[in-house]
Structure formats: C-alpha cells, structure tokens
Amino acid sequence: ALVCAWTMCALIFFDDYSSLLIVGNSLQPALPALNVAPERFAFLVHVMAVGLASLSPVSSWVGLQIGYVADVYKQLGLPDDPFVSTMRTIPYRFFPVLLLALLPILLISRRELGPMANLQAPVTSSTAAAILSEEAAPTVWVNGVALTESWTESHELQSEPAEAPSAGPLTPKPGTKLRVVNALLPFGTIIFATFAGMLLDGAVKILGMPVEAR
C-alpha cells in the first residue's frame, strides 16, 4: 500500500494539493484492510506531495517561487533570469531532498524511524480473528460470535449492536453503482485544470513582457 502511494505521488508531482487530494482520498479507506497505520500513510503522502512540488521545475510551488524572485529582480533592476536562479537553489534544499531520499530506503528495508516504529495499524475483523486464536483461552459465544474468555474479561460486552459509522462526504450512497469514471473524471479534471492554469498564467506573463525580453 505504501509503495503504491509512493508511486502515485511520484506521478502527481506538479501540485501538492492535487497529490494529497487524489492519493489520500483514493487509498485512505483501504488502510485498515491493508494493515497500514494512518500516521505512516500521512507521513509518506505529505512528504512526497510537498517535497516533489518544491523541487520540480514544473509545479505550482516553483512557479510561485519564480514569481517572487522575478519581482525582487525587477525592484533591484537585476538582469538575471529568475527561473535559472530558482533552479540553482534546488541542490541546497536539504530538507525535502533528504526526506525524499529517505522514503525509498524505508520502504525497501521495511523499517521506521522514531515513534513511527511503534505505530500499529487499526484492528480489523480479520486481524481480530487472528488474535482470538483457539489456543489462547476458552471460547465464549456471544450472539453467534466466538470470543475468548480473556477478551470478554477486558472488554465490556454491549447488548445492543454498535452504531454504524457515519458516512463521510465522499462515501457513496447505499445502492450506488461503483464506476471507474466516477474517480477518473474529477481527478482528471483537477490535473487538466492545474496544467491549463499554469500554462495560461505563463502565457499571460510572457505577453506582458517587453518584446525584446521575450
């Protein structure tokens, strides 16, 4: 799951918000079934989204930085190219560079650093069934469900069924047919609109420049 998230974030390198929206909303519901801690997933997605956007020459963040540098050069009357100056700062951005280099190492070695090494994935029905093995303790049957005696002693049994979790804004309504186009259409629109906005903004800036400076 984390390798898949890393790959998807690498493909959506041009905007951090688009990467968080697309990758986060796509894979977050599957984290419990894949035994992935939400904190690990959030760390990977945020590092990839923000790190790549801050280093890629074609991204919303770098475009904003170039605009700031161009404004300063204009105020100081410097003839230097703001794009070239911004690109020369990339090797000195140690924080995103080192974090992006660290992620593949952690994924390949399957190791974690600091407090993240002690994180546990949310318990699902499958993992709970594995924990409640037949050899652990005598089995107690409650409403047709087999529980161990040690589990029943440490948990208060509820006579009423637990309420179903409330549906989120992106949760499909019951009975809705799940189709691939429902995900590809909004995500594709975001990607297209982002690139179109970057090209349009660049074209407007170029047309506003003197002819000899284009």
PDB file of C-alpha atoms in Angstrom:
ATOM      1  CA  ALA A   1       0.000   0.000   0.000  1.00  0.00           C
ATOM      2  CA  LEU A   2       2.787   2.442   0.875  1.00  0.00           C
ATOM      3  CA  VAL A   3       4.691   1.600  -2.319  1.00  0.00           C
ATOM      4  CA  CYS A   4       1.510   2.222  -4.315  1.00  0.00           C
ATOM      5  CA  ALA A   5       1.016   5.560  -2.560  1.00  0.00           C
ATOM      6  CA  TRP A   6       4.659   6.484  -3.229  1.00  0.00           C
ATOM      7  CA  THR A   7       4.236   5.675  -6.936  1.00  0.00           C
ATOM      8  CA  MET A   8       1.006   7.652  -7.268  1.00  0.00           C
ATOM      9  CA  CYS A   9       2.527  10.678  -5.540  1.00  0.00           C
ATOM     10  CA  ALA A  10       5.538  10.475  -7.860  1.00  0.00           C
ATOM     11  CA  LEU A  11       3.198  10.704 -10.860  1.00  0.00           C
ATOM     12  CA  ILE A  12       1.348  13.724  -9.456  1.00  0.00           C
ATOM     13  CA  PHE A  13       4.433  15.875  -8.900  1.00  0.00           C
ATOM     14  CA  PHE A  14       3.152  19.204 -10.174  1.00  0.00           C
ATOM     15  CA  ASP A  15       0.883  20.251  -7.289  1.00  0.00           C
ATOM     16  CA  ASP A  16       0.913  19.265  -3.626  1.00  0.00           C
ATOM     17  CA  TYR A  17      -2.803  19.824  -3.045  1.00  0.00           C
ATOM     18  CA  SER A  18      -3.745  17.675  -6.028  1.00  0.00           C
ATOM     19  CA  SER A  19      -1.441  14.907  -4.811  1.00  0.00           C
ATOM     20  CA  LEU A  20      -2.903  14.971  -1.299  1.00  0.00           C
ATOM     21  CA  LEU A  21      -6.464  15.037  -2.597  1.00  0.00           C
ATOM     22  CA  ILE A  22      -6.106  12.279  -5.164  1.00  0.00           C
ATOM     23  CA  VAL A  23      -3.779   9.861  -3.371  1.00  0.00           C
ATOM     24  CA  GLY A  24      -5.116  10.482   0.110  1.00  0.00           C
ATOM     25  CA  ASN A  25      -8.784  10.068  -0.743  1.00  0.00           C
ATOM     26  CA  SER A  26      -8.110   7.096  -3.019  1.00  0.00           C
ATOM     27  CA  LEU A  27      -6.128   4.920  -0.595  1.00  0.00           C
ATOM     28  CA  GLN A  28      -7.221   6.114   2.848  1.00  0.00           C
ATOM     29  CA  PRO A  29     -10.351   3.899   3.029  1.00  0.00           C
ATOM     30  CA  ALA A  30      -8.240   0.794   2.302  1.00  0.00           C
ATOM     31  CA  LEU A  31      -5.689   1.357   5.085  1.00  0.00           C
ATOM     32  CA  PRO A  32      -7.393  -0.794   7.766  1.00  0.00           C
ATOM     33  CA  ALA A  33      -7.733  -3.758   5.402  1.00  0.00           C
ATOM     34  CA  LEU A  34      -4.076  -3.440   4.373  1.00  0.00           C
ATOM     35  CA  ASN A  35      -2.842  -3.147   7.990  1.00  0.00           C
ATOM     36  CA  VAL A  36      -1.235   0.248   7.404  1.00  0.00           C
ATOM     37  CA  ALA A  37      -1.114   2.821  10.194  1.00  0.00           C
ATOM     38  CA  PRO A  38      -2.769   6.108   9.114  1.00  0.00           C
ATOM     39  CA  GLU A  39       0.166   8.075  10.528  1.00  0.00           C
ATOM     40  CA  ARG A  40       2.654   6.280   8.276  1.00  0.00           C
ATOM     41  CA  PHE A  41       0.446   6.826   5.261  1.00  0.00           C
ATOM     42  CA  ALA A  42       0.014  10.525   6.080  1.00  0.00           C
ATOM     43  CA  PHE A  43       3.779  10.975   6.532  1.00  0.00           C
ATOM     44  CA  LEU A  44       4.569   9.396   3.165  1.00  0.00           C
ATOM     45  CA  VAL A  45       1.875  11.263   1.237  1.00  0.00           C
ATOM     46  CA  HIS A  46       2.726  14.663   2.709  1.00  0.00           C
ATOM     47  CA  VAL A  47       6.480  14.254   2.219  1.00  0.00           C
ATOM     48  CA  MET A  48       6.043  13.169  -1.397  1.00  0.00           C
ATOM     49  CA  ALA A  49       3.441  15.807  -2.235  1.00  0.00           C
ATOM     50  CA  VAL A  50       5.188  18.808  -0.707  1.00  0.00           C
ATOM     51  CA  GLY A  51       8.742  17.626  -1.393  1.00  0.00           C
ATOM     52  CA  LEU A  52       8.231  16.947  -5.093  1.00  0.00           C
ATOM     53  CA  ALA A  53       6.249  20.134  -5.642  1.00  0.00           C
ATOM     54  CA  SER A  54       9.028  22.180  -4.029  1.00  0.00           C
ATOM     55  CA  LEU A  55      11.723  20.635  -6.256  1.00  0.00           C
ATOM     56  CA  SER A  56      10.052  20.051  -9.611  1.00  0.00           C
ATOM     57  CA  PRO A  57      10.696  22.758 -12.238  1.00  0.00           C
ATOM     58  CA  VAL A  58       7.113  22.294 -13.444  1.00  0.00           C
ATOM     59  CA  SER A  59       4.979  22.729 -10.346  1.00  0.00           C
ATOM     60  CA  SER A  60       2.698  25.255  -8.722  1.00  0.00           C
ATOM     61  CA  TRP A  61       5.113  25.931  -5.846  1.00  0.00           C
ATOM     62  CA  VAL A  62       8.186  26.504  -8.011  1.00  0.00           C
ATOM     63  CA  GLY A  63       6.133  28.740 -10.276  1.00  0.00           C
ATOM     64  CA  LEU A  64       5.210  30.845  -7.256  1.00  0.00           C
ATOM     65  CA  GLN A  65       8.847  30.997  -6.143  1.00  0.00           C
ATOM     66  CA  ILE A  66       9.963  32.115  -9.600  1.00  0.00           C
ATOM     67  CA  GLY A  67       7.380  34.885  -9.454  1.00  0.00           C
ATOM     68  CA  TYR A  68       8.740  36.109  -6.123  1.00  0.00           C
ATOM     69  CA  VAL A  69      12.320  36.076  -7.409  1.00  0.00           C
ATOM     70  CA  ALA A  70      11.265  37.910 -10.571  1.00  0.00           C
ATOM     71  CA  ASP A  71       9.590  40.650  -8.510  1.00  0.00           C
ATOM     72  CA  VAL A  72      12.739  41.136  -6.416  1.00  0.00           C
ATOM     73  CA  TYR A  73      14.955  41.236  -9.508  1.00  0.00           C
ATOM     74  CA  LYS A  74      12.644  43.803 -11.053  1.00  0.00           C
ATOM     75  CA  GLN A  75      12.776  46.010  -7.963  1.00  0.00           C
ATOM     76  CA  LEU A  76      16.575  45.774  -7.816  1.00  0.00           C
ATOM     77  CA  GLY A  77      16.996  46.216 -11.546  1.00  0.00           C
ATOM     78  CA  LEU A  78      18.928  42.959 -11.954  1.00  0.00           C
ATOM     79  CA  PRO A  79      19.050  41.324 -15.406  1.00  0.00           C
ATOM     80  CA  ASP A  80      19.408  37.760 -14.057  1.00  0.00           C
ATOM     81  CA  ASP A  81      16.939  35.077 -15.114  1.00  0.00           C
ATOM     82  CA  PRO A  82      14.616  34.269 -12.154  1.00  0.00           C
ATOM     83  CA  PHE A  83      13.984  30.730 -13.430  1.00  0.00           C
ATOM     84  CA  VAL A  84      17.691  29.892 -13.581  1.00  0.00           C
ATOM     85  CA  SER A  85      18.277  31.440 -10.163  1.00  0.00           C
ATOM     86  CA  THR A  86      15.460  29.391  -8.639  1.00  0.00           C
ATOM     87  CA  MET A  87      16.728  26.166 -10.201  1.00  0.00           C
ATOM     88  CA  ARG A  88      20.196  26.790  -8.768  1.00  0.00           C
ATOM     89  CA  THR A  89      18.739  26.755  -5.242  1.00  0.00           C
ATOM     90  CA  ILE A  90      17.373  23.201  -5.563  1.00  0.00           C
ATOM     91  CA  PRO A  91      20.602  21.381  -4.547  1.00  0.00           C
ATOM     92  CA  TYR A  92      20.629  23.424  -1.325  1.00  0.00           C
ATOM     93  CA  ARG A  93      17.112  22.457  -0.250  1.00  0.00           C
ATOM     94  CA  PHE A  94      18.418  19.776   2.069  1.00  0.00           C
ATOM     95  CA  PHE A  95      15.210  19.103   3.999  1.00  0.00           C
ATOM     96  CA  PRO A  96      12.988  17.941   1.093  1.00  0.00           C
ATOM     97  CA  VAL A  97      15.909  16.321  -0.739  1.00  0.00           C
ATOM     98  CA  LEU A  98      16.937  14.205   2.257  1.00  0.00           C
ATOM     99  CA  LEU A  99      13.356  13.254   3.115  1.00  0.00           C
ATOM    100  CA  LEU A 100      12.617  12.181  -0.451  1.00  0.00           C
ATOM    101  CA  ALA A 101      15.815  10.122  -0.492  1.00  0.00           C
ATOM    102  CA  LEU A 102      14.922   8.534   2.854  1.00  0.00           C
ATOM    103  CA  LEU A 103      11.471   7.301   1.824  1.00  0.00           C
ATOM    104  CA  PRO A 104      12.623   4.609  -0.673  1.00  0.00           C
ATOM    105  CA  ILE A 105      15.139   3.359   1.883  1.00  0.00           C
ATOM    106  CA  LEU A 106      12.404   2.965   4.498  1.00  0.00           C
ATOM    107  CA  LEU A 107      10.076   1.249   2.026  1.00  0.00           C
ATOM    108  CA  ILE A 108      12.709  -1.213   0.814  1.00  0.00           C
ATOM    109  CA  SER A 109      14.058  -2.026   4.273  1.00  0.00           C
ATOM    110  CA  ARG A 110      10.563  -2.008   5.832  1.00  0.00           C
ATOM    111  CA  ARG A 111      11.865  -0.039   8.774  1.00  0.00           C
ATOM    112  CA  GLU A 112      10.571   3.046  10.527  1.00  0.00           C
ATOM    113  CA  LEU A 113      12.273   5.850  12.407  1.00  0.00           C
ATOM    114  CA  GLY A 114      11.470   7.282  15.820  1.00  0.00           C
ATOM    115  CA  PRO A 115       7.976   6.956  17.297  1.00  0.00           C
ATOM    116  CA  MET A 116       6.570   5.708  13.984  1.00  0.00           C
ATOM    117  CA  ALA A 117       8.222   2.333  14.635  1.00  0.00           C
ATOM    118  CA  ASN A 118       5.717   1.741  17.453  1.00  0.00           C
ATOM    119  CA  LEU A 119       2.616   2.609  15.445  1.00  0.00           C
ATOM    120  CA  GLN A 120       0.051  -0.103  14.870  1.00  0.00           C
ATOM    121  CA  ALA A 121      -2.498  -0.437  12.117  1.00  0.00           C
ATOM    122  CA  PRO A 122      -6.202  -0.211  13.026  1.00  0.00           C
ATOM    123  CA  VAL A 123      -7.636  -3.552  14.123  1.00  0.00           C
ATOM    124  CA  THR A 124      -9.984  -5.038  11.539  1.00  0.00           C
ATOM    125  CA  SER A 125     -12.219  -8.068  11.685  1.00  0.00           C
ATOM    126  CA  SER A 126      -9.541 -10.229  10.053  1.00  0.00           C
ATOM    127  CA  THR A 127      -6.798  -9.164  12.441  1.00  0.00           C
ATOM    128  CA  ALA A 128      -9.104  -9.549  15.407  1.00  0.00           C
ATOM    129  CA  ALA A 129      -9.909 -13.099  14.317  1.00  0.00           C
ATOM    130  CA  ALA A 130      -6.204 -13.887  14.174  1.00  0.00           C
ATOM    131  CA  ILE A 131      -5.695 -12.538  17.678  1.00  0.00           C
ATOM    132  CA  LEU A 132      -8.565 -14.584  19.079  1.00  0.00           C
ATOM    133  CA  SER A 133      -6.958 -17.954  18.372  1.00  0.00           C
ATOM    134  CA  GLU A 134      -8.338 -21.199  19.632  1.00  0.00           C
ATOM    135  CA  GLU A 135      -5.314 -21.854  21.870  1.00  0.00           C
ATOM    136  CA  ALA A 136      -5.456 -18.520  23.694  1.00  0.00           C
ATOM    137  CA  ALA A 137      -8.294 -19.193  26.143  1.00  0.00           C
ATOM    138  CA  PRO A 138     -11.679 -20.916  26.469  1.00  0.00           C
ATOM    139  CA  THR A 139     -14.152 -19.723  23.879  1.00  0.00           C
ATOM    140  CA  VAL A 140     -17.317 -17.827  24.788  1.00  0.00           C
ATOM    141  CA  TRP A 141     -20.071 -17.495  22.202  1.00  0.00           C
ATOM    142  CA  VAL A 142     -21.908 -14.151  22.125  1.00  0.00           C
ATOM    143  CA  ASN A 143     -24.639 -13.630  19.537  1.00  0.00           C
ATOM    144  CA  GLY A 144     -23.060 -16.268  17.330  1.00  0.00           C
ATOM    145  CA  VAL A 145     -19.578 -14.736  17.584  1.00  0.00           C
ATOM    146  CA  ALA A 146     -16.717 -16.684  19.211  1.00  0.00           C
ATOM    147  CA  LEU A 147     -14.744 -14.680  21.771  1.00  0.00           C
ATOM    148  CA  THR A 148     -12.032 -15.780  24.163  1.00  0.00           C
ATOM    149  CA  GLU A 149     -12.597 -15.561  27.887  1.00  0.00           C
ATOM    150  CA  SER A 150      -9.651 -13.181  28.312  1.00  0.00           C
ATOM    151  CA  TRP A 151     -11.185 -10.847  25.755  1.00  0.00           C
ATOM    152  CA  THR A 152     -14.555 -10.819  27.476  1.00  0.00           C
ATOM    153  CA  GLU A 153     -12.904 -10.028  30.808  1.00  0.00           C
ATOM    154  CA  SER A 154     -11.072  -6.978  29.449  1.00  0.00           C
ATOM    155  CA  HIS A 155     -13.966  -5.623  27.360  1.00  0.00           C
ATOM    156  CA  GLU A 156     -17.479  -4.730  28.397  1.00  0.00           C
ATOM    157  CA  LEU A 157     -19.952  -6.638  26.244  1.00  0.00           C
ATOM    158  CA  GLN A 158     -22.685  -4.482  24.788  1.00  0.00           C
ATOM    159  CA  SER A 159     -26.149  -5.945  24.494  1.00  0.00           C
ATOM    160  CA  GLU A 160     -27.044  -3.549  21.683  1.00  0.00           C
ATOM    161  CA  PRO A 161     -25.204  -3.541  18.339  1.00  0.00           C
ATOM    162  CA  ALA A 162     -22.775  -0.690  17.778  1.00  0.00           C
ATOM    163  CA  GLU A 163     -23.918   2.133  15.575  1.00  0.00           C
ATOM    164  CA  ALA A 164     -22.553   2.147  12.056  1.00  0.00           C
ATOM    165  CA  PRO A 165     -20.007   4.891  11.376  1.00  0.00           C
ATOM    166  CA  SER A 166     -21.484   7.969   9.775  1.00  0.00           C
ATOM    167  CA  ALA A 167     -20.911   8.346   6.066  1.00  0.00           C
ATOM    168  CA  GLY A 168     -18.358  10.927   5.030  1.00  0.00           C
ATOM    169  CA  PRO A 169     -18.771  13.467   2.240  1.00  0.00           C
ATOM    170  CA  LEU A 170     -17.023  11.146  -0.241  1.00  0.00           C
ATOM    171  CA  THR A 171     -18.789   7.935   0.833  1.00  0.00           C
ATOM    172  CA  PRO A 172     -21.119   6.641  -1.918  1.00  0.00           C
ATOM    173  CA  LYS A 173     -24.775   6.326  -1.029  1.00  0.00           C
ATOM    174  CA  PRO A 174     -26.084   2.801  -0.440  1.00  0.00           C
ATOM    175  CA  GLY A 175     -27.005   1.151  -3.708  1.00  0.00           C
ATOM    176  CA  THR A 176     -24.807   3.434  -5.814  1.00  0.00           C
ATOM    177  CA  LYS A 177     -23.038   1.580  -8.602  1.00  0.00           C
ATOM    178  CA  LEU A 178     -19.277   1.973  -8.260  1.00  0.00           C
ATOM    179  CA  ARG A 179     -17.723   3.006 -11.574  1.00  0.00           C
ATOM    180  CA  VAL A 180     -14.165   3.893 -12.508  1.00  0.00           C
ATOM    181  CA  VAL A 181     -15.292   7.035 -14.303  1.00  0.00           C
ATOM    182  CA  ASN A 182     -16.553   8.467 -11.014  1.00  0.00           C
ATOM    183  CA  ALA A 183     -12.931   8.675  -9.840  1.00  0.00           C
ATOM    184  CA  LEU A 184     -11.177   9.362 -13.142  1.00  0.00           C
ATOM    185  CA  LEU A 185     -13.423  12.271 -14.121  1.00  0.00           C
ATOM    186  CA  PRO A 186     -12.876  14.521 -11.064  1.00  0.00           C
ATOM    187  CA  PHE A 187      -9.222  13.602 -10.673  1.00  0.00           C
ATOM    188  CA  GLY A 188      -8.566  14.076 -14.383  1.00  0.00           C
ATOM    189  CA  THR A 189     -10.323  17.437 -14.228  1.00  0.00           C
ATOM    190  CA  ILE A 190      -8.055  18.542 -11.381  1.00  0.00           C
ATOM    191  CA  ILE A 191      -4.916  17.511 -13.270  1.00  0.00           C
ATOM    192  CA  PHE A 192      -6.055  19.145 -16.515  1.00  0.00           C
ATOM    193  CA  ALA A 193      -7.150  22.354 -14.779  1.00  0.00           C
ATOM    194  CA  THR A 194      -3.847  22.590 -12.900  1.00  0.00           C
ATOM    195  CA  PHE A 195      -1.732  22.257 -16.041  1.00  0.00           C
ATOM    196  CA  ALA A 196      -4.033  24.567 -18.007  1.00  0.00           C
ATOM    197  CA  GLY A 197      -3.837  27.191 -15.271  1.00  0.00           C
ATOM    198  CA  MET A 198      -0.048  27.027 -15.196  1.00  0.00           C
ATOM    199  CA  LEU A 199       0.181  27.397 -18.985  1.00  0.00           C
ATOM    200  CA  LEU A 200      -2.349  30.231 -19.051  1.00  0.00           C
ATOM    201  CA  ASP A 201      -0.611  32.100 -16.255  1.00  0.00           C
ATOM    202  CA  GLY A 202       2.738  31.717 -18.002  1.00  0.00           C
ATOM    203  CA  ALA A 203       1.313  32.909 -21.316  1.00  0.00           C
ATOM    204  CA  VAL A 204      -0.179  35.999 -19.676  1.00  0.00           C
ATOM    205  CA  LYS A 205       3.134  36.808 -18.007  1.00  0.00           C
ATOM    206  CA  ILE A 206       5.030  36.392 -21.303  1.00  0.00           C
ATOM    207  CA  LEU A 207       2.596  38.603 -23.215  1.00  0.00           C
ATOM    208  CA  GLY A 208       3.003  41.273 -20.554  1.00  0.00           C
ATOM    209  CA  MET A 209       6.780  41.364 -21.012  1.00  0.00           C
ATOM    210  CA  PRO A 210       8.520  43.707 -23.463  1.00  0.00           C
ATOM    211  CA  VAL A 211       9.018  42.208 -26.902  1.00  0.00           C
ATOM    212  CA  GLU A 212      12.806  42.283 -26.641  1.00  0.00           C
ATOM    213  CA  ALA A 213      12.694  40.412 -23.312  1.00  0.00           C
ATOM    214  CA  ARG A 214      10.513  37.519 -24.523  1.00  0.00           C
TER     215      ARG A 214
END
